[in-house]
Amino acid sequence: MANISVLQDITKLAKEKNAVLVAISKTKPVEEIREVYDAGQRAFGENKVQELVQKYEELPKDIEWHMVGNLQTNKVKYIAPFIHLIHSVDSLKLAIEINKQAAKNGRVIDVLLEIHIAAETNKSGFSEEELIDHLDIKAFDSLKNIRIVGLMGMATNTKSQVLIKNEFSGLKSFFDEISKTYFKQNPGFRILSMGMSGDYLIALEEGSNMIRVGSAIFGEREIKKNPTIPI
Ligand SMILES: *Cc1c(COP(=O)(O)O)cnc(C)c1O
């Protein structure tokens, strides 16, 4: 059962901070998503294409669906007709494919570029240097059917609040820097997606304006978590 009072608390806090709450409903059944929907939540996120498509089909059409997980290029076509925002663009190849599928659907799809900020090497995303290299050669400029609206990052899974804070503040600085330079002519570049159940408070303090909260609202998932990094 979803925890509606936690949902309401986080919704209120997000509003105060001018941030958007995306409820991450991965692995959770449509009945539970509907409870959260009935409480007023409209933005939901998933990390697997098949599950996302299935839930899109079964649930009300005014839901804004966010893709937050690793996205394979051969699966973009399934979500291109309806996806609201893709948080996890971690390669030029993926951006090119999203652009192609968006064009086929007569859409412009909003995307975030994922930046690797965590200590874990198994997490995805561009390094800052890699992204700058792409921006220097205007690698995304010809992709007229995607709109880069910001950045996404995931902090290290650690008990160290200091490490998490440093990772988020580093990403915020990078976001501000490229907003003022590479994206200067691009007022649509304004979303900084950072913060999950364990660290959304720190993320909001550090300037996040989009938080992705799953287990705090829906309860723990069955699947095993990544080991905590003892730093
Ligand atoms: C699962 C997931 C979340 C939500 O995680 P919780 O710890 O359950 O809040 C946020 N972002 C991404 C990319 C995820 O995969």
Tab-separated table of C-alpha atoms and ligand atoms in Angstrom:
chain	number	residue	atom	x	y	z
A	1	MET	CA	0.000	0.000	0.000
A	2	ALA	CA	1.294	3.441	-0.893
A	3	ASN	CA	1.937	5.853	1.948
A	4	ILE	CA	-0.285	8.789	1.072
A	5	SER	CA	0.681	10.930	4.057
A	6	VAL	CA	4.359	10.679	3.084
A	7	LEU	CA	3.323	11.546	-0.477
A	8	GLN	CA	1.512	14.632	0.796
A	9	ASP	CA	4.468	15.722	2.932
A	10	ILE	CA	6.929	15.391	0.063
A	11	THR	CA	4.508	17.092	-2.341
A	12	LYS	CA	4.218	20.040	0.037
A	13	LEU	CA	7.974	20.295	0.528
A	14	ALA	CA	8.622	20.066	-3.208
A	15	LYS	CA	6.120	22.877	-3.819
A	16	GLU	CA	7.815	25.095	-1.252
A	17	LYS	CA	11.111	24.498	-3.026
A	18	ASN	CA	9.629	24.984	-6.516
A	19	ALA	CA	10.575	21.430	-7.343
A	20	VAL	CA	8.659	18.742	-9.196
A	21	LEU	CA	8.055	15.397	-7.529
A	22	VAL	CA	8.256	12.371	-9.807
A	23	ALA	CA	6.844	9.294	-8.051
A	24	ILE	CA	8.975	6.317	-9.047
A	25	SER	CA	6.595	3.393	-9.361
A	26	LYS	CA	8.898	0.707	-10.757
A	27	THR	CA	7.988	-2.866	-9.726
A	28	LYS	CA	4.751	-1.600	-8.147
A	29	PRO	CA	1.338	-2.747	-9.403
A	30	VAL	CA	-1.097	-0.419	-11.170
A	31	GLU	CA	-3.504	-0.570	-8.212
A	32	GLU	CA	-0.928	1.115	-6.007
A	33	ILE	CA	-0.091	3.673	-8.650
A	34	ARG	CA	-3.781	4.445	-8.908
A	35	GLU	CA	-3.941	5.183	-5.156
A	36	VAL	CA	-1.175	7.710	-5.587
A	37	TYR	CA	-2.849	9.085	-8.718
A	38	ASP	CA	-6.144	9.439	-6.822
A	39	ALA	CA	-4.278	11.458	-4.191
A	40	GLY	CA	-3.403	13.963	-6.934
A	41	GLN	CA	0.015	12.858	-8.165
A	42	ARG	CA	0.412	13.011	-11.958
A	43	ALA	CA	4.132	12.532	-12.660
A	44	PHE	CA	5.331	8.935	-12.450
A	45	GLY	CA	8.653	7.364	-13.376
A	46	GLU	CA	9.750	3.898	-14.405
A	47	ASN	CA	13.080	2.347	-15.314
A	48	LYS	CA	12.069	-0.483	-17.639
A	49	VAL	CA	10.494	0.035	-21.050
A	50	GLN	CA	8.177	-2.941	-21.047
A	51	GLU	CA	6.771	-2.140	-17.635
A	52	LEU	CA	6.411	1.510	-18.548
A	53	VAL	CA	4.449	0.757	-21.724
A	54	GLN	CA	2.174	-1.679	-19.923
A	55	LYS	CA	1.388	0.812	-17.155
A	56	TYR	CA	0.881	3.611	-19.677
A	57	GLU	CA	-1.735	1.478	-21.398
A	58	GLU	CA	-3.563	0.560	-18.205
A	59	LEU	CA	-3.567	3.873	-16.370
A	60	PRO	CA	-5.242	7.264	-17.004
A	61	LYS	CA	-3.901	9.207	-19.960
A	62	ASP	CA	-3.236	12.432	-18.072
A	63	ILE	CA	-0.273	10.821	-16.306
A	64	GLU	CA	3.084	12.286	-17.292
A	65	TRP	CA	5.445	9.339	-17.682
A	66	HIS	CA	9.159	9.742	-16.983
A	67	MET	CA	11.829	7.277	-18.043
A	68	VAL	CA	14.567	7.261	-15.419
A	69	GLY	CA	16.445	4.035	-16.098
A	70	ASN	CA	19.053	2.802	-18.485
A	71	LEU	CA	17.494	2.968	-21.960
A	72	GLN	CA	18.593	0.717	-24.807
A	73	THR	CA	18.435	2.297	-28.248
A	74	ASN	CA	16.376	-0.562	-29.689
A	75	LYS	CA	13.610	0.110	-27.144
A	76	VAL	CA	13.207	3.845	-27.635
A	77	LYS	CA	10.520	3.295	-30.273
A	78	TYR	CA	8.108	1.822	-27.723
A	79	ILE	CA	8.026	4.893	-25.492
A	80	ALA	CA	8.533	7.604	-28.127
A	81	PRO	CA	4.790	8.084	-28.791
A	82	PHE	CA	3.958	9.182	-25.240
A	83	ILE	CA	6.980	9.707	-22.990
A	84	HIS	CA	6.978	13.051	-21.130
A	85	LEU	CA	10.648	13.238	-20.146
A	86	ILE	CA	13.634	10.917	-20.522
A	87	HIS	CA	16.061	11.487	-17.624
A	88	SER	CA	18.713	9.018	-18.621
A	89	VAL	CA	20.349	10.135	-21.869
A	90	ASP	CA	23.907	8.939	-21.352
A	91	SER	CA	25.272	8.811	-24.889
A	92	LEU	CA	25.105	10.679	-28.171
A	93	LYS	CA	23.966	7.454	-29.812
A	94	LEU	CA	20.911	7.336	-27.563
A	95	ALA	CA	20.122	11.009	-28.189
A	96	ILE	CA	20.269	10.380	-31.945
A	97	GLU	CA	17.871	7.461	-31.648
A	98	ILE	CA	15.405	9.383	-29.485
A	99	ASN	CA	15.543	12.198	-32.040
A	100	LYS	CA	14.798	9.743	-34.831
A	101	GLN	CA	11.864	8.114	-33.044
A	102	ALA	CA	10.488	11.477	-31.944
A	103	ALA	CA	10.514	12.626	-35.574
A	104	LYS	CA	8.657	9.486	-36.637
A	105	ASN	CA	5.982	10.352	-34.104
A	106	GLY	CA	5.865	14.011	-35.097
A	107	ARG	CA	7.047	14.988	-31.617
A	108	VAL	CA	9.794	16.881	-29.867
A	109	ILE	CA	10.817	14.807	-26.843
A	110	ASP	CA	12.227	16.486	-23.741
A	111	VAL	CA	15.365	14.860	-22.364
A	112	LEU	CA	17.865	15.281	-19.561
A	113	LEU	CA	21.527	14.465	-19.973
A	114	GLU	CA	22.648	12.100	-17.234
A	115	ILE	CA	25.907	13.010	-15.527
A	116	HIS	CA	27.918	10.428	-13.649
A	117	ILE	CA	28.524	11.901	-10.195
A	118	ALA	CA	28.621	8.793	-7.982
A	119	ALA	CA	31.594	6.867	-6.682
A	120	GLU	CA	30.137	3.627	-8.040
A	121	THR	CA	31.485	2.843	-11.481
A	122	ASN	CA	28.442	0.768	-12.446
A	123	LYS	CA	26.239	3.850	-12.597
A	124	SER	CA	25.860	5.415	-16.025
A	125	GLY	CA	26.108	8.923	-17.369
A	126	PHE	CA	28.470	11.293	-19.142
A	127	SER	CA	31.447	12.602	-17.247
A	128	GLU	CA	31.476	16.403	-17.169
A	129	GLU	CA	34.493	16.439	-19.498
A	130	GLU	CA	32.839	14.091	-21.945
A	131	LEU	CA	29.708	16.219	-22.084
A	132	ILE	CA	31.737	19.403	-22.592
A	133	ASP	CA	33.554	17.719	-25.481
A	134	HIS	CA	30.174	16.938	-27.061
A	135	LEU	CA	28.905	20.473	-26.494
A	136	ASP	CA	32.089	21.988	-27.932
A	137	ILE	CA	31.477	20.273	-31.242
A	138	LYS	CA	27.730	21.023	-31.057
A	139	ALA	CA	26.995	17.321	-31.217
A	140	PHE	CA	23.335	17.701	-30.241
A	141	ASP	CA	22.529	20.797	-32.279
A	142	SER	CA	21.210	19.034	-35.358
A	143	LEU	CA	18.791	16.924	-33.307
A	144	LYS	CA	15.701	19.037	-33.799
A	145	ASN	CA	13.253	16.509	-32.373
A	146	ILE	CA	14.761	16.426	-28.910
A	147	ARG	CA	14.906	19.302	-26.485
A	148	ILE	CA	17.624	19.152	-23.848
A	149	VAL	CA	15.895	20.570	-20.786
A	150	GLY	CA	18.494	19.847	-18.115
A	151	LEU	CA	20.655	17.367	-16.258
A	152	MET	CA	20.120	14.312	-14.087
A	153	GLY	CA	22.431	12.746	-11.536
A	154	MET	CA	22.422	9.961	-8.979
A	155	ALA	CA	24.527	10.258	-5.850
A	156	THR	CA	26.561	7.444	-4.361
A	157	ASN	CA	24.586	4.957	-2.301
A	158	THR	CA	26.319	5.758	0.972
A	159	LYS	CA	25.581	6.748	4.547
A	160	SER	CA	27.969	9.678	4.160
A	161	GLN	CA	25.785	12.781	3.991
A	162	VAL	CA	28.896	14.821	3.243
A	163	LEU	CA	29.746	12.797	0.162
A	164	ILE	CA	26.162	13.023	-1.149
A	165	LYS	CA	26.070	16.757	-0.498
A	166	ASN	CA	29.359	17.272	-2.340
A	167	GLU	CA	28.184	15.251	-5.321
A	168	PHE	CA	24.926	17.200	-5.574
A	169	SER	CA	26.548	20.598	-5.096
A	170	GLY	CA	29.126	19.693	-7.746
A	171	LEU	CA	26.375	18.836	-10.201
A	172	LYS	CA	24.513	22.044	-9.376
A	173	SER	CA	27.663	24.095	-10.093
A	174	PHE	CA	28.161	22.299	-13.386
A	175	PHE	CA	24.489	22.849	-14.269
A	176	ASP	CA	24.777	26.579	-13.516
A	177	GLU	CA	27.997	26.862	-15.493
A	178	ILE	CA	26.694	25.251	-18.670
A	179	SER	CA	23.345	27.087	-18.335
A	180	LYS	CA	25.285	30.336	-18.591
A	181	THR	CA	27.516	29.204	-21.433
A	182	TYR	CA	26.514	26.393	-23.778
A	183	PHE	CA	22.792	26.721	-23.042
A	184	LYS	CA	22.710	30.496	-22.782
A	185	GLN	CA	20.348	30.832	-25.747
A	186	ASN	CA	18.199	28.010	-24.466
A	187	PRO	CA	15.743	29.075	-21.749
A	188	GLY	CA	14.235	25.578	-21.807
A	189	PHE	CA	17.375	24.279	-20.124
A	190	ARG	CA	16.232	24.532	-16.508
A	191	ILE	CA	15.669	21.102	-14.932
A	192	LEU	CA	18.101	19.621	-12.447
A	193	SER	CA	16.845	16.137	-11.569
A	194	MET	CA	18.554	14.895	-8.424
A	195	GLY	CA	17.423	13.269	-5.209
A	196	MET	CA	15.782	9.926	-4.369
A	197	SER	CA	14.119	8.550	-1.208
A	198	GLY	CA	17.337	8.475	0.793
A	199	ASP	CA	18.726	11.830	-0.271
A	200	TYR	CA	15.993	14.130	-1.615
A	201	LEU	CA	16.295	16.482	1.379
A	202	ILE	CA	19.985	17.034	0.661
A	203	ALA	CA	19.246	17.346	-3.061
A	204	LEU	CA	16.644	20.060	-2.480
A	205	GLU	CA	19.069	21.921	-0.222
A	206	GLU	CA	21.657	21.765	-2.990
A	207	GLY	CA	19.362	23.165	-5.659
A	208	SER	CA	17.514	20.241	-7.191
A	209	ASN	CA	14.226	21.192	-8.855
A	210	MET	CA	13.075	17.672	-9.689
A	211	ILE	CA	13.167	14.783	-7.231
A	212	ARG	CA	12.575	11.118	-8.074
A	213	VAL	CA	11.108	9.384	-5.053
A	214	GLY	CA	10.072	5.737	-5.045
A	215	SER	CA	10.344	3.632	-1.916
A	216	ALA	CA	9.519	6.436	0.531
A	217	ILE	CA	6.088	6.634	-1.114
A	218	PHE	CA	5.485	3.085	-2.327
A	219	GLY	CA	7.445	1.134	0.292
A	220	GLU	CA	10.556	-0.945	-0.209
A	221	ARG	CA	10.898	-2.908	-3.420
A	222	GLU	CA	11.564	-6.647	-3.354
A	223	ILE	CA	14.680	-6.513	-5.481
A	224	LYS	CA	18.112	-6.298	-3.887
A	225	LYS	CA	19.704	-2.917	-3.586
A	226	ASN	CA	23.227	-2.010	-4.553
A	227	PRO	CA	25.601	-2.482	-1.640
A	228	THR	CA	26.164	0.663	0.376
A	229	ILE	CA	29.593	2.175	-0.203
A	230	PRO	CA	31.282	2.625	3.184
A	231	ILE	CA	32.875	6.054	2.842
B	1	LIG	C1	14.591	3.601	-8.483
B	1	LIG	C2	15.057	4.953	-8.871
B	1	LIG	C3	14.700	6.082	-8.114
B	1	LIG	C4	13.879	6.003	-6.845
B	1	LIG	O1	14.587	5.331	-5.850
B	1	LIG	P1	14.057	5.288	-4.340
B	1	LIG	O2	15.282	5.083	-3.546
B	1	LIG	O3	13.116	4.145	-4.277
B	1	LIG	O4	13.380	6.566	-4.070
B	1	LIG	C5	15.158	7.316	-8.552
B	1	LIG	N1	15.900	7.441	-9.664
B	1	LIG	C6	16.251	6.394	-10.408
B	1	LIG	C7	17.093	6.616	-11.622
B	1	LIG	C8	15.861	5.113	-10.037
B	1	LIG	O5	16.236	4.064	-10.784
